[in-house]
GROMACS .gro file of C-alpha atoms in nm:
model
  410
    1MET     CA    1   0.467   0.933   2.126
    2ILE     CA    2   0.131   0.988   2.173
    3GLU     CA    3   0.030   1.010   2.489
    4TYR     CA    4  -0.353   0.893   2.596
    5LYS     CA    5  -0.584   0.720   2.861
    6SER     CA    6  -0.841   0.489   2.778
    7TYR     CA    7  -1.150   0.349   2.946
    8THR     CA    8  -1.470   0.249   2.951
    9LEU     CA    9  -1.800   0.285   3.091
   10PRO     CA   10  -2.006   0.067   3.237
   11ASN     CA   11  -2.245   0.094   2.927
   12GLY     CA   12  -1.990  -0.036   2.670
   13LEU     CA   13  -1.870   0.292   2.549
   14ARG     CA   14  -1.508   0.280   2.495
   15VAL     CA   15  -1.290   0.617   2.560
   16VAL     CA   16  -0.960   0.771   2.452
   17HIS     CA   17  -0.851   1.036   2.562
   18ASN     CA   18  -0.522   1.289   2.430
   19PHE     CA   19  -0.426   1.582   2.628
   20ASP     CA   20  -0.321   1.864   2.427
   21PRO     CA   21  -0.252   2.225   2.586
   22THR     CA   22  -0.083   2.323   2.270
   23THR     CA   23  -0.407   2.427   2.110
   24SER     CA   24  -0.756   2.616   2.212
   25MET     CA   25  -0.946   2.354   2.024
   26VAL     CA   26  -1.088   2.003   2.097
   27ALA     CA   27  -1.148   1.724   1.871
   28VAL     CA   28  -1.442   1.457   1.909
   29ASP     CA   29  -1.478   1.134   1.707
   30VAL     CA   30  -1.706   0.866   1.725
   31LEU     CA   31  -1.656   0.551   1.546
   32TYR     CA   32  -1.923   0.285   1.492
   33ASN     CA   33  -1.848  -0.069   1.467
   34VAL     CA   34  -2.096  -0.084   1.179
   35GLY     CA   35  -2.076  -0.040   0.805
   36ALA     CA   36  -2.152  -0.191   0.480
   37ARG     CA   37  -2.035  -0.543   0.587
   38ASP     CA   38  -2.335  -0.528   0.789
   39GLU     CA   39  -2.582  -0.534   0.498
   40ALA     CA   40  -2.802  -0.787   0.334
   41ARG     CA   41  -2.788  -0.779  -0.027
   42SER     CA   42  -3.159  -0.705  -0.032
   43LEU     CA   43  -3.067  -0.365   0.108
   44THR     CA   44  -2.733  -0.228   0.017
   45GLY     CA   45  -2.680   0.127   0.088
   46ILE     CA   46  -2.829   0.140   0.438
   47ALA     CA   47  -2.524   0.195   0.616
   48HIS     CA   48  -2.440   0.498   0.450
   49LEU     CA   49  -2.766   0.628   0.444
   50PHE     CA   50  -2.791   0.637   0.780
   51GLU     CA   51  -2.479   0.828   0.804
   52HIS     CA   52  -2.688   1.102   0.630
   53LEU     CA   53  -3.014   1.044   0.873
   54MET     CA   54  -2.768   1.102   1.184
   55PHE     CA   55  -2.768   1.446   1.028
   56GLY     CA   56  -3.145   1.481   0.998
   57GLY     CA   57  -3.262   1.545   1.399
   58SER     CA   58  -3.201   1.366   1.720
   59ILE     CA   59  -3.437   1.306   1.997
   60ASN     CA   60  -3.345   1.646   2.141
   61VAL     CA   61  -3.151   1.838   1.868
   62PRO     CA   62  -3.355   1.900   1.528
   63ASP     CA   63  -3.086   2.076   1.369
   64TYR     CA   64  -2.740   1.901   1.460
   65ASP     CA   65  -2.505   2.127   1.198
   66LYS     CA   66  -2.728   2.441   1.353
   67VAL     CA   67  -2.601   2.352   1.723
   68ILE     CA   68  -2.210   2.313   1.592
   69THR     CA   69  -2.241   2.612   1.387
   70GLU     CA   70  -2.333   2.824   1.638
   71ALA     CA   71  -2.045   2.704   1.871
   72ALA     CA   72  -1.789   2.776   1.629
   73GLY     CA   73  -1.724   2.417   1.539
   74THR     CA   74  -1.704   2.193   1.205
   75ASN     CA   75  -1.836   1.823   1.144
   76ASN     CA   76  -1.841   1.576   0.893
   77ALA     CA   77  -1.893   1.204   0.857
   78TRP     CA   78  -1.796   0.879   0.669
   79THR     CA   79  -1.897   0.519   0.605
   80SER     CA   80  -1.677   0.233   0.481
   81SER     CA   81  -1.751  -0.114   0.415
   82ASP     CA   82  -1.633  -0.191   0.819
   83PHE     CA   83  -1.720   0.126   1.004
   84THR     CA   84  -1.891   0.477   1.008
   85ASN     CA   85  -1.762   0.780   1.185
   86PHE     CA   86  -1.890   1.115   1.291
   87HIS     CA   87  -1.615   1.381   1.403
   88CYS     CA   88  -1.621   1.744   1.472
   89GLN     CA   89  -1.395   1.985   1.608
   90LEU     CA   90  -1.467   2.308   1.800
   91PRO     CA   91  -1.310   2.545   2.069
   92ALA     CA   92  -1.218   2.326   2.400
   93ALA     CA   93  -1.437   2.569   2.548
   94ASN     CA   94  -1.749   2.446   2.372
   95PHE     CA   95  -1.638   2.087   2.499
   96ASP     CA   96  -1.953   2.037   2.631
   97THR     CA   97  -2.185   2.102   2.290
   98ALA     CA   98  -2.010   1.854   2.122
   99LEU     CA   99  -2.049   1.561   2.395
  100TYR     CA  100  -2.457   1.690   2.363
  101LEU     CA  101  -2.484   1.695   2.039
  102GLU     CA  102  -2.332   1.320   2.016
  103SER     CA  103  -2.490   1.168   2.318
  104ASP     CA  104  -2.828   1.274   2.184
  105ARG     CA  105  -2.787   1.125   1.872
  106MET     CA  106  -2.638   0.767   1.973
  107LEU     CA  107  -2.962   0.774   2.265
  108SER     CA  108  -3.151   0.801   2.003
  109LEU     CA  109  -3.278   0.975   1.612
  110SER     CA  110  -3.575   1.185   1.552
  111PHE     CA  111  -3.662   0.914   1.322
  112ASN     CA  112  -3.828   1.190   1.106
  113PRO     CA  113  -4.007   1.048   0.822
  114GLN     CA  114  -3.942   1.397   0.619
  115ALA     CA  115  -3.562   1.361   0.696
  116LEU     CA  116  -3.564   1.004   0.593
  117GLN     CA  117  -3.711   1.127   0.271
  118VAL     CA  118  -3.475   1.399   0.216
  119GLN     CA  119  -3.158   1.192   0.255
  120ARG     CA  120  -3.307   0.897   0.041
  121SER     CA  121  -3.303   1.183  -0.194
  122VAL     CA  122  -2.965   1.300  -0.161
  123VAL     CA  123  -2.774   0.986  -0.154
  124VAL     CA  124  -2.975   0.868  -0.456
  125GLU     CA  125  -2.809   1.158  -0.618
  126GLU     CA  126  -2.498   1.098  -0.456
  127PHE     CA  127  -2.483   0.730  -0.645
  128LYS     CA  128  -2.581   0.885  -0.975
  129GLN     CA  129  -2.290   1.167  -0.956
  130GLN     CA  130  -2.052   0.892  -0.823
  131CYS     CA  131  -2.114   0.601  -0.994
  132LEU     CA  132  -2.369   0.638  -1.311
  133ASN     CA  133  -2.222   1.018  -1.417
  134ARG     CA  134  -1.897   0.998  -1.379
  135PRO     CA  135  -1.583   0.815  -1.621
  136TYR     CA  136  -1.518   0.466  -1.442
  137GLY     CA  137  -1.804   0.516  -1.193
  138ASP     CA  138  -1.901   0.194  -1.212
  139LEU     CA  139  -1.582  -0.007  -1.190
  140MET     CA  140  -1.563  -0.096  -0.883
  141HIS     CA  141  -1.940  -0.297  -0.880
  142GLY     CA  142  -1.762  -0.443  -1.151
  143LEU     CA  143  -1.460  -0.573  -0.995
  144ARG     CA  144  -1.597  -0.658  -0.648
  145ALA     CA  145  -1.922  -0.829  -0.794
  146ALA     CA  146  -1.593  -1.055  -0.954
  147LEU     CA  147  -1.408  -1.118  -0.667
  148TYR     CA  148  -1.652  -1.192  -0.444
  149ALA     CA  149  -1.937  -1.426  -0.340
  150PRO     CA  150  -2.267  -1.227  -0.459
  151GLU     CA  151  -2.389  -1.276  -0.070
  152HIS     CA  152  -2.056  -1.142   0.043
  153PRO     CA  153  -2.095  -0.774   0.154
  154TYR     CA  154  -1.783  -0.672   0.054
  155SER     CA  155  -1.919  -0.781  -0.306
  156TRP     CA  156  -2.087  -0.412  -0.327
  157PRO     CA  157  -1.935  -0.083  -0.278
  158VAL     CA  158  -2.074   0.105   0.024
  159ILE     CA  159  -2.279   0.320  -0.186
  160GLY     CA  160  -2.485   0.034  -0.259
  161LEU     CA  161  -2.577  -0.184  -0.563
  162GLU     CA  162  -2.832   0.064  -0.677
  163PRO     CA  163  -3.056   0.335  -0.586
  164GLN     CA  164  -3.384   0.160  -0.605
  165HIS     CA  165  -3.254   0.005  -0.237
  166ILE     CA  166  -3.196   0.322  -0.115
  167LEU     CA  167  -3.567   0.441  -0.217
  168ASN     CA  168  -3.702   0.110  -0.106
  169ALA     CA  169  -3.555   0.145   0.288
  170THR     CA  170  -3.865   0.204   0.517
  171ASP     CA  171  -3.916   0.374   0.870
  172ASP     CA  172  -3.887   0.042   1.003
  173ASP     CA  173  -3.552  -0.024   0.824
  174VAL     CA  174  -3.418   0.251   0.947
  175ARG     CA  175  -3.531   0.197   1.287
  176ARG     CA  176  -3.373  -0.179   1.292
  177TRP     CA  177  -3.050  -0.050   1.190
  178PHE     CA  178  -3.048   0.213   1.486
  179PHE     CA  179  -3.162   0.012   1.709
  180ALA     CA  180  -2.929  -0.280   1.600
  181HIS     CA  181  -2.616  -0.109   1.547
  182TYR     CA  182  -2.579   0.222   1.733
  183ALA     CA  183  -2.541   0.185   2.062
  184PRO     CA  184  -2.260   0.286   2.344
  185ASN     CA  185  -2.108  -0.064   2.341
  186ASN     CA  186  -2.039  -0.074   2.011
  187ALA     CA  187  -1.860   0.273   1.986
  188VAL     CA  188  -1.520   0.411   2.074
  189LEU     CA  189  -1.511   0.800   2.199
  190ALA     CA  190  -1.182   0.980   2.103
  191VAL     CA  191  -1.105   1.307   2.241
  192SER     CA  192  -0.786   1.508   2.140
  193GLY     CA  193  -0.749   1.868   2.269
  194ASN     CA  194  -0.747   2.131   2.532
  195VAL     CA  195  -0.945   1.952   2.781
  196PRO     CA  196  -0.748   1.804   3.093
  197TYR     CA  197  -0.851   1.463   3.121
  198ASP     CA  198  -1.012   1.450   3.476
  199LEU     CA  199  -1.276   1.761   3.328
  200ALA     CA  200  -1.355   1.521   3.024
  201ARG     CA  201  -1.397   1.191   3.206
  202GLU     CA  202  -1.645   1.349   3.419
  203ARG     CA  203  -1.827   1.537   3.145
  204ILE     CA  204  -1.816   1.236   2.911
  205GLU     CA  205  -1.982   1.027   3.165
  206HIS     CA  206  -2.231   1.314   3.245
  207TRP     CA  207  -2.382   1.276   2.895
  208PHE     CA  208  -2.317   0.935   2.763
  209GLY     CA  209  -2.330   0.726   3.117
  210ASP     CA  210  -2.692   0.707   3.122
  211ILE     CA  211  -2.737   0.584   2.760
  212PRO     CA  212  -2.840   0.196   2.825
  213ARG     CA  213  -2.640  -0.065   2.607
  214ARG     CA  214  -2.839  -0.225   2.356
  215GLU     CA  215  -2.831  -0.588   2.184
  216ILE     CA  216  -2.561  -0.546   1.895
  217ALA     CA  217  -2.706  -0.747   1.579
  218PRO     CA  218  -2.494  -1.082   1.507
  219ARG     CA  219  -2.221  -1.069   1.222
  220ASN     CA  220  -2.260  -1.379   1.056
  221LEU     CA  221  -2.044  -1.349   0.703
  222PRO     CA  222  -2.035  -1.565   0.453
  223PRO     CA  223  -1.712  -1.699   0.312
  224CYS     CA  224  -1.560  -1.466   0.064
  225GLY     CA  225  -1.622  -1.698  -0.220
  226PHE     CA  226  -1.270  -1.586  -0.416
  227PRO     CA  227  -1.242  -1.712  -0.744
  228SER     CA  228  -1.048  -2.045  -0.789
  229GLN     CA  229  -0.895  -1.943  -1.123
  230ASP     CA  230  -0.806  -1.622  -1.299
  231GLN     CA  231  -1.120  -1.414  -1.383
  232TYR     CA  232  -1.135  -1.165  -1.688
  233VAL     CA  233  -1.383  -0.897  -1.704
  234HIS     CA  234  -1.430  -0.602  -1.958
  235MET     CA  235  -1.615  -0.312  -1.902
  236ARG     CA  236  -1.791  -0.033  -2.136
  237GLY     CA  237  -1.828   0.329  -2.077
  238PRO     CA  238  -1.733   0.721  -2.183
  239VAL     CA  239  -1.398   0.688  -2.035
  240PRO     CA  240  -1.086   0.937  -2.173
  241SER     CA  241  -0.837   0.631  -2.180
  242PRO     CA  242  -0.833   0.260  -2.164
  243MET     CA  243  -0.794   0.130  -1.804
  244VAL     CA  244  -0.644  -0.225  -1.652
  245ILE     CA  245  -0.727  -0.314  -1.323
  246ILE     CA  246  -0.614  -0.647  -1.147
  247ALA     CA  247  -0.727  -0.727  -0.777
  248ILE     CA  248  -0.524  -0.994  -0.578
  249PRO     CA  249  -0.735  -1.139  -0.250
  250MET     CA  250  -0.541  -1.073   0.081
  251ASP     CA  251  -0.509  -1.105   0.420
  252PRO     CA  252  -0.734  -0.905   0.636
  253TYR     CA  253  -0.641  -0.602   0.870
  254GLY     CA  254  -0.387  -0.679   1.145
  255THR     CA  255  -0.231  -0.959   1.002
  256PRO     CA  256   0.152  -1.006   0.927
  257ASP     CA  257   0.038  -1.058   0.520
  258TYR     CA  258  -0.160  -0.711   0.579
  259TYR     CA  259   0.135  -0.571   0.631
  260ALA     CA  260   0.340  -0.696   0.428
  261ALA     CA  261   0.137  -0.652   0.134
  262ASP     CA  262   0.079  -0.262   0.245
  263THR     CA  263   0.462  -0.280   0.204
  264ILE     CA  264   0.510  -0.438  -0.129
  265THR     CA  265   0.275  -0.190  -0.240
  266ASP     CA  266   0.415   0.100  -0.107
  267LEU     CA  267   0.778  -0.038  -0.285
  268LEU     CA  268   0.626  -0.028  -0.622
  269SER     CA  269   0.445   0.252  -0.606
  270ALA     CA  270   0.563   0.496  -0.368
  271GLY     CA  271   0.550   0.802  -0.583
  272ARG     CA  272   0.769   0.870  -0.861
  273SER     CA  273   1.086   0.651  -0.707
  274GLY     CA  274   0.831   0.356  -0.688
  275SER     CA  275   0.959   0.087  -0.928
  276ILE     CA  276   0.610   0.062  -1.113
  277TYR     CA  277   0.630   0.433  -1.206
  278GLN     CA  278   1.009   0.412  -1.328
  279HIS     CA  279   1.012   0.100  -1.538
  280LEU     CA  280   0.630   0.108  -1.673
  281VAL     CA  281   0.589   0.491  -1.714
  282ALA     CA  282   0.924   0.693  -1.705
  283ARG     CA  283   1.095   0.435  -1.889
  284GLY     CA  284   0.783   0.237  -2.064
  285ASP     CA  285   0.726   0.188  -2.422
  286GLY     CA  286   0.487   0.457  -2.376
  287SER     CA  287   0.180   0.252  -2.354
  288ILE     CA  288   0.112   0.293  -1.988
  289ILE     CA  289   0.050   0.671  -1.920
  290GLU     CA  290  -0.033   0.599  -1.565
  291ALA     CA  291   0.006   0.359  -1.289
  292ASP     CA  292  -0.062   0.253  -0.935
  293ALA     CA  293  -0.011  -0.006  -0.675
  294SER     CA  294  -0.221  -0.017  -0.329
  295ILE     CA  295  -0.395  -0.260  -0.083
  296ILE     CA  296  -0.826  -0.215  -0.037
  297GLY     CA  297  -0.756  -0.334   0.320
  298SER     CA  298  -0.995  -0.448   0.582
  299GLU     CA  299  -1.162  -0.603   0.842
  300HIS     CA  300  -1.203  -0.938   0.633
  301PRO     CA  301  -0.975  -1.056   0.385
  302GLY     CA  302  -0.924  -0.750   0.131
  303PHE     CA  303  -0.789  -0.697  -0.192
  304VAL     CA  304  -0.416  -0.606  -0.361
  305LEU     CA  305  -0.453  -0.334  -0.690
  306PHE     CA  306  -0.273  -0.277  -0.963
  307THR     CA  307  -0.421  -0.022  -1.197
  308ALA     CA  308  -0.255   0.141  -1.525
  309HIS     CA  309  -0.413   0.407  -1.767
  310THR     CA  310  -0.321   0.338  -2.128
  311ALA     CA  311  -0.268   0.465  -2.430
  312SER     CA  312  -0.601   0.412  -2.694
  313ASP     CA  313  -0.387   0.164  -2.880
  314ALA     CA  314  -0.230  -0.022  -2.632
  315ASP     CA  315  -0.215  -0.374  -2.616
  316LEU     CA  316  -0.452  -0.443  -2.244
  317ASN     CA  317  -0.309  -0.774  -2.227
  318HIS     CA  318   0.061  -0.690  -2.254
  319VAL     CA  319  -0.008  -0.393  -1.988
  320ALA     CA  320  -0.180  -0.663  -1.767
  321GLU     CA  321   0.131  -0.898  -1.780
  322ALA     CA  322   0.343  -0.614  -1.762
  323LEU     CA  323   0.200  -0.462  -1.369
  324LEU     CA  324   0.246  -0.839  -1.276
  325HIS     CA  325   0.592  -0.842  -1.371
  326GLU     CA  326   0.666  -0.575  -1.127
  327LEU     CA  327   0.535  -0.784  -0.880
  328GLU     CA  328   0.741  -1.061  -0.974
  329LEU     CA  329   1.086  -0.918  -0.973
  330LEU     CA  330   1.020  -0.872  -0.608
  331THR     CA  331   1.060  -1.266  -0.533
  332HIS     CA  332   1.446  -1.205  -0.725
  333SER     CA  333   1.699  -1.262  -0.477
  334GLY     CA  334   1.852  -0.900  -0.418
  335GLU     CA  335   1.561  -0.669  -0.583
  336VAL     CA  336   1.475  -0.587  -0.214
  337THR     CA  337   1.708  -0.442   0.026
  338ASP     CA  338   1.719  -0.393   0.376
  339TYR     CA  339   1.837  -0.041   0.248
  340ARG     CA  340   1.553  -0.052   0.007
  341LEU     CA  341   1.320  -0.192   0.285
  342GLN     CA  342   1.381   0.071   0.535
  343ARG     CA  343   1.307   0.339   0.337
  344THR     CA  344   0.955   0.236   0.307
  345PHE     CA  345   0.942   0.206   0.707
  346ASN     CA  346   1.094   0.565   0.735
  347ARG     CA  347   0.793   0.673   0.481
  348PHE     CA  348   0.541   0.525   0.732
  349ALA     CA  349   0.694   0.623   0.972
  350THR     CA  350   0.687   0.998   0.860
  351THR     CA  351   0.312   0.986   0.715
  352HIS     CA  352   0.194   0.833   1.083
  353ALA     CA  353   0.336   1.089   1.243
  354LEU     CA  354   0.235   1.379   1.017
  355SER     CA  355  -0.153   1.222   1.013
  356ASN     CA  356  -0.135   1.277   1.385
  357LEU     CA  357  -0.031   1.655   1.394
  358ASP     CA  358  -0.401   1.795   1.360
  359GLN     CA  359  -0.635   1.669   1.665
  360GLN     CA  360  -0.894   1.561   1.423
  361ALA     CA  361  -0.722   1.348   1.257
  362ARG     CA  362  -0.532   1.209   1.561
  363ALA     CA  363  -0.888   1.134   1.716
  364PHE     CA  364  -0.958   0.926   1.464
  365ASN     CA  365  -0.608   0.754   1.446
  366LEU     CA  366  -0.671   0.709   1.826
  367ALA     CA  367  -1.033   0.570   1.814
  368LEU     CA  368  -0.945   0.320   1.528
  369ALA     CA  369  -0.631   0.218   1.676
  370ASP     CA  370  -0.910   0.139   2.024
  371ILE     CA  371  -1.119  -0.043   1.857
  372HIS     CA  372  -0.857  -0.290   1.685
  373GLY     CA  373  -0.739  -0.330   2.056
  374HIS     CA  374  -0.396  -0.187   1.960
  375ASP     CA  375  -0.145   0.068   2.071
  376ILE     CA  376  -0.120   0.372   1.862
  377ASN     CA  377   0.258   0.457   1.925
  378GLN     CA  378   0.354   0.050   1.807
  379ALA     CA  379   0.208   0.111   1.447
  380LEU     CA  380   0.543   0.140   1.295
  381GLU     CA  381   0.683  -0.124   1.546
  382ARG     CA  382   0.416  -0.348   1.395
  383ARG     CA  383   0.538  -0.300   1.045
  384ARG     CA  384   0.911  -0.335   1.126
  385GLN     CA  385   0.823  -0.711   1.188
  386THR     CA  386   0.799  -0.766   0.786
  387THR     CA  387   1.155  -0.880   0.653
  388VAL     CA  388   1.266  -0.892   0.299
  389ALA     CA  389   1.213  -1.270   0.315
  390HIS     CA  390   0.852  -1.237   0.351
  391ILE     CA  391   0.822  -0.968   0.120
  392GLN     CA  392   0.938  -1.282  -0.151
  393ASP     CA  393   0.751  -1.499  -0.016
  394LEU     CA  394   0.407  -1.316  -0.010
  395ALA     CA  395   0.501  -1.173  -0.397
  396ALA     CA  396   0.547  -1.529  -0.475
  397ARG     CA  397   0.233  -1.632  -0.309
  398LEU     CA  398   0.000  -1.278  -0.472
  399LEU     CA  399   0.113  -1.377  -0.797
  400HIS     CA  400   0.010  -1.744  -0.785
  401THR     CA  401  -0.350  -1.684  -0.613
  402PRO     CA  402  -0.662  -1.650  -0.866
  403LYS     CA  403  -0.683  -1.290  -0.944
  404VAL     CA  404  -0.958  -1.082  -1.123
  405ILE     CA  405  -0.835  -0.901  -1.425
  406LEU     CA  406  -1.036  -0.621  -1.528
  407THR     CA  407  -1.022  -0.357  -1.819
  408TYR     CA  408  -1.223  -0.078  -1.925
  409THR     CA  409  -1.281   0.042  -2.273
  410LYS     CA  410  -1.487   0.313  -2.458
   0.00000   0.00000   0.00000
């Protein structure tokens, strides 16, 4: 059980607080409800670019990293299709420093043209390293483009469609993005560590209370445009082994089918005990070297993902059929037992508990639960609503859902 309190400031900033007297540290997490899903196809990658720009100097702090380092703290950030997250951890005695830094860049960036130029170069280099100069680096570009309609923002990766979009981003683009999305009424601030609630509330109100609300840009997403029939895509590149990827549309986060889909992939691929590994790798015919199943879960419809690395002479159609056969087995009576399902719940409970041991991870998990309107302590209970019958039914529906089957070879 994680004890926490939550409230909302008059300017709309949602706050979650967890007091942990067993540590001398405090973690501060700011989760903004903005990500690549808020981009237009003509300017992709700007959400990720802006994550970098948030470290390029705010209105009163020219060097975020310098101040946090001098306060004996560490920090980082990440961007997804749905959210942008900033987190830091430092001695509880320096709690005010973290609040000062985060509130200042929530108030306004410096919008230094030099910072934009520097971060454009950094992000473009990251694009080259991740997508152009790494085996399978462009896989998600091909997969997402085949799965989603071109105008849907899930049809491109968070890093963007092409480096030129980042190079084209102007000072005006940056300013519009900030004032349309970075605001107290579009964020959750989570605190976990050795700072009592009353003190934390007083200091948070001091640093964040005067930041004005802003009008948040409306999010009008087009339909996902999933395929009406199976799509076959072939990609080539300098890769070490052929690969087969199958993507099947699934429900968005928080729905019963979301949790059932996540449970299905856990049944299939929970390490070496998962049926995919046991059937296709450990006891297979040698054509499949490595195989896995997972979900790309999102705030809007995501997808179940099956992957397999194969021997160079493998029949890739046969590999795809073998992956789908593992899903088909789950529809059979007696294949998924209550005992086997309970094991997945136990694994989730362990993973969930371990993920909340660290103050930084706990702060983020609290922020994410709050932005979803969930009680973090009910995470396992929501998962336990999944039944054997639900697993069988969803597995059958996924099998008959039009999917993308992508092969990647040299």
